[in-house]
């Protein structure tokens, strides 16, 4: 049996990869994917600690998070579509109207 | 409250209702809204007489009407204190107010003045304020209505607001009395803070508290008796402002800019009387402090002489009366200061009657003269206006202190009380001497005024064919003229001393003998507290005769001098002979000038300096804080680039920092 | 044209260091933590079945006492539905006249950004094309080749009807 540290490290790594994507990419689709990575990192954590504590709640939560991630992607894609319509690009560094 | 006193608040409220009615619907009422005021003051007069009768029947009241707010330490309330003093004052105030309202029908309505509802509303509010002040049972309530009286005087003095001088005079009256009231306010606060009560009467009064505190307690680092002196003098500041005593008397002559009936009301019964009445009301407190009493006496004596000299050189009939008012209030203050409580109140009541008479008489003359006030342009009015002449003469003789008119009896009593104290107290003797000398001047300027106004040949066209005055003007004059003649009978003290007749009615009234009284507020209670000894020349009887002879002799001398100097059909001006002394007196001893200098030369630079300090130091700090925030905000807002990535980076930076700090503190890292 | 590539190493990568630093902190914490008290599941337990029972409140069938999640399940279902609707709303054009061209679109050149992955927008763009006019002289080749891959072509079709 794999030690719990492994799962947690995996989760941390996955999260940081997602974060890296957000911090360095400009394409909105890449953003969505990176966010998806981060969400899944959280899910790994949930499942891992469900195993660790011997309760199934974490696992169920993991399922829910997957469902919510799907919802998030749906909305996110819609937003990207609108972004494209308004700016002609999905480069997130272009729309900077909501600032000082 | 029980019995007749249930109706006592109505005395005060009638004029208030009249004020409200006149203010709101006055323009639709006949006679410019005079009716509500006349009815209300008439009602107040009737009820005041009922109250006086109740007091005569042995009842008094000292009741709480409304509690403003209370704390464990002190309760602020409005209440009614009706004792012999306030009952007598109520009658006089409502009588004068009533007569002034009636007289105004002639003076204002008949002359086609505009803005009459405003005028009558002002009179109503003025009467209300003064009546409420008279019945006040505590110092705070007194203060509130004292201020309201000041406000009303402002409104009425400035009635002709389109002229240049009236608003200026109104402002001056307001500001000068406000200067005095500033000290009054501090005094009220000091008394409230040290005794925890502001009531005038009863076991819980500040007078009782101060009495028991003397010799045993200290307040704010002062002995109790020193503290009584300090607070007493602070309150006296308000008195000096309102009663126009030196050096805050300068507003009063200017206040002649108001309509003449208003002058009558201000000088006789309301505003100026309020100051002396306040001293009488809290006399028990002043009686505890010999220093405060001496100050009152000396200021009074000095003011009496000071103002009388200025009255001798004025050419405007109202100005002469204005200075006589200041002078007469000086006498009252002198009486209070020497412990002559009865004499002071006596003179207050008498003066109210004869000064109202003189002002209304002057008002009648002014109507007749088509609003000409210079006495040198009058003359010969005696035949044309007999009612005015004889009543005015009665008032003048009362003012001059000629036997048997009312002023003689009260002024003589004031001087007698001052003399018997002064024989052992040099300072009081000096005050007495000044007041005695002022008697001469009073006689002089009074008779000069009568002579110039009514005698001789007419010296202008207006004086040859005077305007007729209406019945509403004649009736008050007649009533007051009779009162000025017989008013002295209230307290024939010399006759009591010499002939043993029991005719000192006012003394018994104020002492509560045979009438109702409130404990501690009686003449003999005050006399026991006052520390003065009495000395006599040739026994009490001899002193009475000496004093009366001196004052009457001097009054007659002054009157006789004026009579001869200004006799004949074409009297000549004699005041020029005085040379520089006249200039000094005409210029009012440069009181205005030095006060203006104080304001311009001292207060203004001081205010400028503090303004500069405010602008630079204080505003600098405030503006500095603002500038720093603005500048910082200007820089900080550049963080908000609109780039999602930057936001995310910032969030992560924050989380990292937090994690590291928490981790190090919590020992997460191995 | 739209295959993934490594971004060029430039200053844009600098914020990425934060992610690496965060991983360092995470790793340090994880390594420094003692995960004692491991419980785990019994060997014979069917985890999937248990989750199913928990989701549908079949408490009698459960072997562990996991709490029931029926309400949450339904709520998530509603949320998903709402998200679907919301995405449709966002994607729908506001009227038949609305140009497929983005409002800020002023030529093919703006479409390419310095990010090479931006070419992926072609898919979205192409989806929009077949529901509307081609009068605009849309630079066609890219769009039309991409259109079959557009996931939301059905949305546009529904809109066009």
CSV table of N, CA, C and O in Angstrom, one decimal, chain C residues 53-118:
chain,number,residue,atom,x,y,z
C,53,UNK,N,-24.6,3.5,-2.4
C,53,UNK,CA,-25.6,3.4,-1.3
C,53,UNK,C,-25.7,4.8,-0.6
C,53,UNK,O,-26.8,5.3,-0.3
C,54,UNK,N,-24.5,5.4,-0.4
C,54,UNK,CA,-24.5,6.7,0.3
C,54,UNK,C,-25.2,7.8,-0.5
C,54,UNK,O,-25.9,8.6,0.0
C,55,UNK,N,-25.0,7.7,-1.8
C,55,UNK,CA,-25.6,8.7,-2.7
C,55,UNK,C,-27.1,8.7,-2.7
C,55,UNK,O,-27.8,9.7,-2.8
C,56,UNK,N,-27.6,7.4,-2.5
C,56,UNK,CA,-29.1,7.3,-2.7
C,56,UNK,C,-29.7,6.9,-1.4
C,56,UNK,O,-30.9,6.4,-1.4
C,57,UNK,N,-29.1,7.1,-0.3
C,57,UNK,CA,-29.7,6.9,1.0
C,57,UNK,C,-30.1,5.5,1.3
C,57,UNK,O,-31.1,5.3,2.0
C,58,UNK,N,-29.4,4.5,0.7
C,58,UNK,CA,-29.8,3.1,1.0
C,58,UNK,C,-29.1,2.7,2.3
C,58,UNK,O,-28.1,1.9,2.3
C,59,UNK,N,-29.5,3.2,3.4
C,59,UNK,CA,-28.8,3.0,4.6
C,59,UNK,C,-28.8,1.5,5.1
C,59,UNK,O,-27.9,1.0,5.7
C,60,UNK,N,-29.9,0.8,4.7
C,60,UNK,CA,-30.0,-0.6,5.1
C,60,UNK,C,-28.9,-1.5,4.5
C,60,UNK,O,-28.4,-2.5,5.0
C,61,UNK,N,-28.5,-1.1,3.2
C,61,UNK,CA,-27.6,-1.9,2.5
C,61,UNK,C,-26.1,-1.6,2.9
C,61,UNK,O,-25.2,-2.3,2.5
C,62,UNK,N,-25.9,-0.5,3.6
C,62,UNK,CA,-24.6,-0.1,3.9
C,62,UNK,C,-23.9,-0.9,4.9
C,62,UNK,O,-24.5,-1.4,5.8
C,63,UNK,N,-22.6,-1.1,4.7
C,63,UNK,CA,-21.8,-1.8,5.7
C,63,UNK,C,-21.1,-0.8,6.6
C,63,UNK,O,-20.8,-1.1,7.7
C,64,UNK,N,-20.6,0.3,6.0
C,64,UNK,CA,-20.1,1.4,6.9
C,64,UNK,C,-21.2,2.3,7.2
C,64,UNK,O,-22.3,2.3,6.5
C,65,UNK,N,-21.0,3.2,8.2
C,65,UNK,CA,-22.0,4.1,8.4
C,65,UNK,C,-21.7,5.5,7.8
C,65,UNK,O,-21.5,6.5,8.5
C,66,UNK,N,-21.6,5.5,6.5
C,66,UNK,CA,-21.3,6.8,5.8
C,66,UNK,C,-22.7,7.6,5.9
C,66,UNK,O,-23.7,7.0,5.7
C,67,UNK,N,-22.5,8.9,6.0
C,67,UNK,CA,-23.8,9.7,6.0
C,67,UNK,C,-24.4,9.7,4.6
C,67,UNK,O,-23.7,9.4,3.6
C,68,UNK,N,-25.6,10.1,4.5
C,68,UNK,CA,-26.3,10.0,3.3
C,68,UNK,C,-26.2,11.3,2.5
C,68,UNK,O,-26.2,12.4,3.2
C,69,UNK,N,-26.2,11.3,1.2
C,69,UNK,CA,-25.9,12.5,0.4
C,69,UNK,C,-27.0,12.7,-0.6
C,69,UNK,O,-26.7,13.3,-1.6
C,70,UNK,N,-28.2,12.2,-0.4
C,70,UNK,CA,-29.2,12.3,-1.5
C,70,UNK,C,-29.5,13.8,-1.8
C,70,UNK,O,-29.5,14.1,-3.0
C,71,UNK,N,-29.7,14.5,-0.8
C,71,UNK,CA,-30.0,16.0,-1.0
C,71,UNK,C,-28.9,16.6,-1.8
C,71,UNK,O,-29.1,17.3,-2.8
C,72,UNK,N,-27.6,16.4,-1.3
C,72,UNK,CA,-26.5,17.0,-2.0
C,72,UNK,C,-26.4,16.5,-3.5
C,72,UNK,O,-26.2,17.3,-4.4
C,73,UNK,N,-26.7,15.3,-3.7
C,73,UNK,CA,-26.7,14.7,-5.0
C,73,UNK,C,-27.7,15.5,-5.9
C,73,UNK,O,-27.3,15.9,-7.0
C,74,UNK,N,-28.9,15.7,-5.4
C,74,UNK,CA,-29.9,16.4,-6.2
C,74,UNK,C,-29.5,17.8,-6.4
C,74,UNK,O,-29.7,18.3,-7.5
C,75,UNK,N,-28.9,18.4,-5.4
C,75,UNK,CA,-28.5,19.8,-5.5
C,75,UNK,C,-27.5,19.9,-6.6
C,75,UNK,O,-27.5,20.8,-7.5
C,76,UNK,N,-26.5,19.0,-6.6
C,76,UNK,CA,-25.5,19.0,-7.6
C,76,UNK,C,-26.1,18.9,-9.0
C,76,UNK,O,-25.7,19.6,-10.0
C,77,UNK,N,-27.1,18.0,-9.1
C,77,UNK,CA,-27.8,17.8,-10.4
C,77,UNK,C,-28.4,19.1,-10.8
C,77,UNK,O,-28.2,19.5,-12.0
C,78,UNK,N,-29.0,19.8,-9.9
C,78,UNK,CA,-29.7,21.1,-10.3
C,78,UNK,C,-28.6,22.1,-10.7
C,78,UNK,O,-28.8,22.8,-11.7
C,79,UNK,N,-27.5,22.1,-10.0
C,79,UNK,CA,-26.4,23.0,-10.3
C,79,UNK,C,-25.9,22.8,-11.7
C,79,UNK,O,-25.7,23.7,-12.5
C,80,UNK,N,-25.7,21.5,-12.0
C,80,UNK,CA,-25.2,21.2,-13.3
C,80,UNK,C,-26.2,21.6,-14.4
C,80,UNK,O,-25.8,22.2,-15.4
C,81,UNK,N,-27.4,21.4,-14.1
C,81,UNK,CA,-28.4,21.8,-15.1
C,81,UNK,C,-28.4,23.3,-15.3
C,81,UNK,O,-28.4,23.8,-16.4
C,82,UNK,N,-28.3,24.0,-14.2
C,82,UNK,CA,-28.2,25.5,-14.2
C,82,UNK,C,-27.0,25.9,-15.0
C,82,UNK,O,-27.0,26.9,-15.8
C,83,UNK,N,-25.9,25.2,-14.8
C,83,UNK,CA,-24.6,25.6,-15.5
C,83,UNK,C,-24.8,25.4,-16.9
C,83,UNK,O,-24.3,26.2,-17.8
C,84,UNK,N,-25.5,24.3,-17.3
C,84,UNK,CA,-25.7,24.1,-18.7
C,84,UNK,C,-26.5,25.2,-19.4
C,84,UNK,O,-26.2,25.7,-20.4
C,85,UNK,N,-27.6,25.5,-18.6
C,85,UNK,CA,-28.4,26.6,-19.1
C,85,UNK,C,-27.6,27.9,-19.3
C,85,UNK,O,-27.7,28.7,-20.2
C,86,UNK,N,-26.8,28.2,-18.2
C,86,UNK,CA,-26.0,29.4,-18.2
C,86,UNK,C,-25.1,29.4,-19.4
C,86,UNK,O,-24.9,30.4,-20.1
C,87,UNK,N,-24.5,28.3,-19.7
C,87,UNK,CA,-23.5,28.3,-20.8
C,87,UNK,C,-24.2,28.5,-22.1
C,87,UNK,O,-23.7,29.2,-23.0
C,88,UNK,N,-25.5,28.0,-22.2
C,88,UNK,CA,-26.2,28.2,-23.4
C,88,UNK,C,-26.5,29.7,-23.5
C,88,UNK,O,-26.4,30.3,-24.6
C,89,UNK,N,-26.9,30.3,-22.4
C,89,UNK,CA,-27.2,31.7,-22.5
C,89,UNK,C,-26.0,32.5,-22.9
C,89,UNK,O,-26.1,33.4,-23.8
C,90,UNK,N,-24.9,32.2,-22.4
C,90,UNK,CA,-23.7,32.9,-22.7
C,90,UNK,C,-23.3,32.7,-24.2
C,90,UNK,O,-22.8,33.6,-24.8
C,91,UNK,N,-23.6,31.5,-24.7
C,91,UNK,CA,-23.1,31.2,-26.0
C,91,UNK,C,-24.1,31.7,-27.1
C,91,UNK,O,-23.7,32.0,-28.2
C,92,UNK,N,-25.3,31.9,-26.7
C,92,UNK,CA,-26.3,32.3,-27.7
C,92,UNK,C,-26.1,33.7,-28.2
C,92,UNK,O,-25.8,34.6,-27.4
C,93,UNK,N,-26.2,33.9,-29.5
C,93,UNK,CA,-26.1,35.2,-30.0
C,93,UNK,C,-27.4,36.0,-29.7
C,93,UNK,O,-28.5,35.4,-29.6
C,94,UNK,N,-27.3,37.3,-29.6
C,94,UNK,CA,-28.4,38.0,-29.1
C,94,UNK,C,-29.5,38.3,-30.1
C,94,UNK,O,-30.6,38.7,-29.8
C,95,UNK,N,-29.2,38.1,-31.4
C,95,UNK,CA,-30.2,38.2,-32.4
C,95,UNK,C,-29.7,37.6,-33.7
C,95,UNK,O,-28.5,37.4,-33.8
C,96,UNK,N,-30.6,37.4,-34.6
C,96,UNK,CA,-30.2,36.8,-35.9
C,96,UNK,C,-29.3,37.7,-36.7
C,96,UNK,O,-28.4,37.2,-37.5
C,97,UNK,N,-29.4,39.0,-36.4
C,97,UNK,CA,-28.5,40.0,-37.2
C,97,UNK,C,-27.1,40.1,-36.7
C,97,UNK,O,-26.3,40.6,-37.3
C,98,UNK,N,-26.9,39.5,-35.5
C,98,UNK,CA,-25.6,39.7,-34.9
C,98,UNK,C,-24.6,39.1,-35.7
C,98,UNK,O,-24.6,37.9,-36.1
C,99,UNK,N,-23.6,39.9,-35.9
C,99,UNK,CA,-22.5,39.3,-36.8
C,99,UNK,C,-21.7,38.3,-36.0
C,99,UNK,O,-21.6,38.3,-34.8
C,100,UNK,N,-21.2,37.3,-36.8
C,100,UNK,CA,-20.4,36.3,-36.2
C,100,UNK,C,-19.0,36.9,-35.8
C,100,UNK,O,-18.3,36.4,-35.0
C,101,UNK,N,-18.8,38.1,-36.4
C,101,UNK,CA,-17.5,38.7,-36.1
C,101,UNK,C,-17.6,39.3,-34.8
C,101,UNK,O,-18.5,40.0,-34.4
C,102,UNK,N,-16.5,39.1,-34.0
C,102,UNK,CA,-16.5,39.8,-32.8
C,102,UNK,C,-16.5,41.3,-32.9
C,102,UNK,O,-16.0,41.8,-33.9
C,103,UNK,N,-17.0,42.0,-31.9
C,103,UNK,CA,-17.1,43.4,-32.1
C,103,UNK,C,-15.8,44.1,-32.2
C,103,UNK,O,-15.7,45.2,-32.8
C,104,UNK,N,-14.8,43.6,-31.6
C,104,UNK,CA,-13.5,44.2,-31.6
C,104,UNK,C,-12.6,43.6,-32.7
C,104,UNK,O,-11.4,43.8,-32.8
C,105,UNK,N,-13.3,42.8,-33.6
C,105,UNK,CA,-12.5,42.2,-34.7
C,105,UNK,C,-12.3,43.1,-35.8
C,105,UNK,O,-13.2,43.6,-36.5
C,106,UNK,N,-11.1,43.4,-36.1
C,106,UNK,CA,-10.8,44.2,-37.3
C,106,UNK,C,-9.8,43.6,-38.2
C,106,UNK,O,-8.8,44.2,-38.6
C,107,UNK,N,-10.0,42.4,-38.5
C,107,UNK,CA,-9.1,41.8,-39.4
C,107,UNK,C,-8.4,40.5,-38.9
C,107,UNK,O,-8.4,40.3,-37.6
C,108,UNK,N,-8.0,39.6,-39.7
C,108,UNK,CA,-7.4,38.3,-39.3
C,108,UNK,C,-6.2,38.5,-38.4
C,108,UNK,O,-5.9,37.7,-37.5
C,109,UNK,N,-5.5,39.7,-38.6
C,109,UNK,CA,-4.3,39.8,-37.9
C,109,UNK,C,-4.4,39.8,-36.4
C,109,UNK,O,-3.6,39.4,-35.6
C,110,UNK,N,-5.6,40.4,-35.9
C,110,UNK,CA,-5.7,40.5,-34.5
C,110,UNK,C,-6.0,39.2,-33.8
C,110,UNK,O,-5.9,39.0,-32.6
C,111,UNK,N,-6.4,38.3,-34.7
C,111,UNK,CA,-6.8,37.0,-34.1
C,111,UNK,C,-5.6,36.2,-33.5
C,111,UNK,O,-5.6,35.5,-32.5
C,112,UNK,N,-4.5,36.4,-34.2
C,112,UNK,CA,-3.3,35.7,-33.7
C,112,UNK,C,-2.6,36.6,-32.7
C,112,UNK,O,-2.3,37.7,-32.8
C,113,UNK,N,-2.4,36.0,-31.6
C,113,UNK,CA,-1.7,36.6,-30.5
C,113,UNK,C,-0.3,36.0,-30.5
C,113,UNK,O,0.0,35.1,-31.2
C,114,UNK,N,0.5,36.5,-29.6
C,114,UNK,CA,1.8,36.0,-29.5
C,114,UNK,C,1.8,34.6,-28.8
C,114,UNK,O,2.8,33.9,-28.7
C,115,UNK,N,0.6,34.3,-28.3
C,115,UNK,CA,0.4,32.9,-27.7
C,115,UNK,C,0.0,32.0,-28.9
C,115,UNK,O,-1.0,32.2,-29.5
C,116,UNK,N,0.8,31.0,-29.2
C,116,UNK,CA,0.5,30.2,-30.3
C,116,UNK,C,-0.8,29.4,-30.1
C,116,UNK,O,-1.5,29.1,-31.0
C,117,UNK,N,-1.1,29.1,-28.9
C,117,UNK,CA,-2.3,28.3,-28.6
C,117,UNK,C,-3.6,29.1,-28.9
C,117,UNK,O,-4.7,28.5,-29.0
C,118,UNK,N,-3.4,30.4,-29.2
C,118,UNK,CA,-4.6,31.2,-29.5
C,118,UNK,C,-5.3,30.7,-30.7
C,118,UNK,O,-6.5,31.0,-31.0
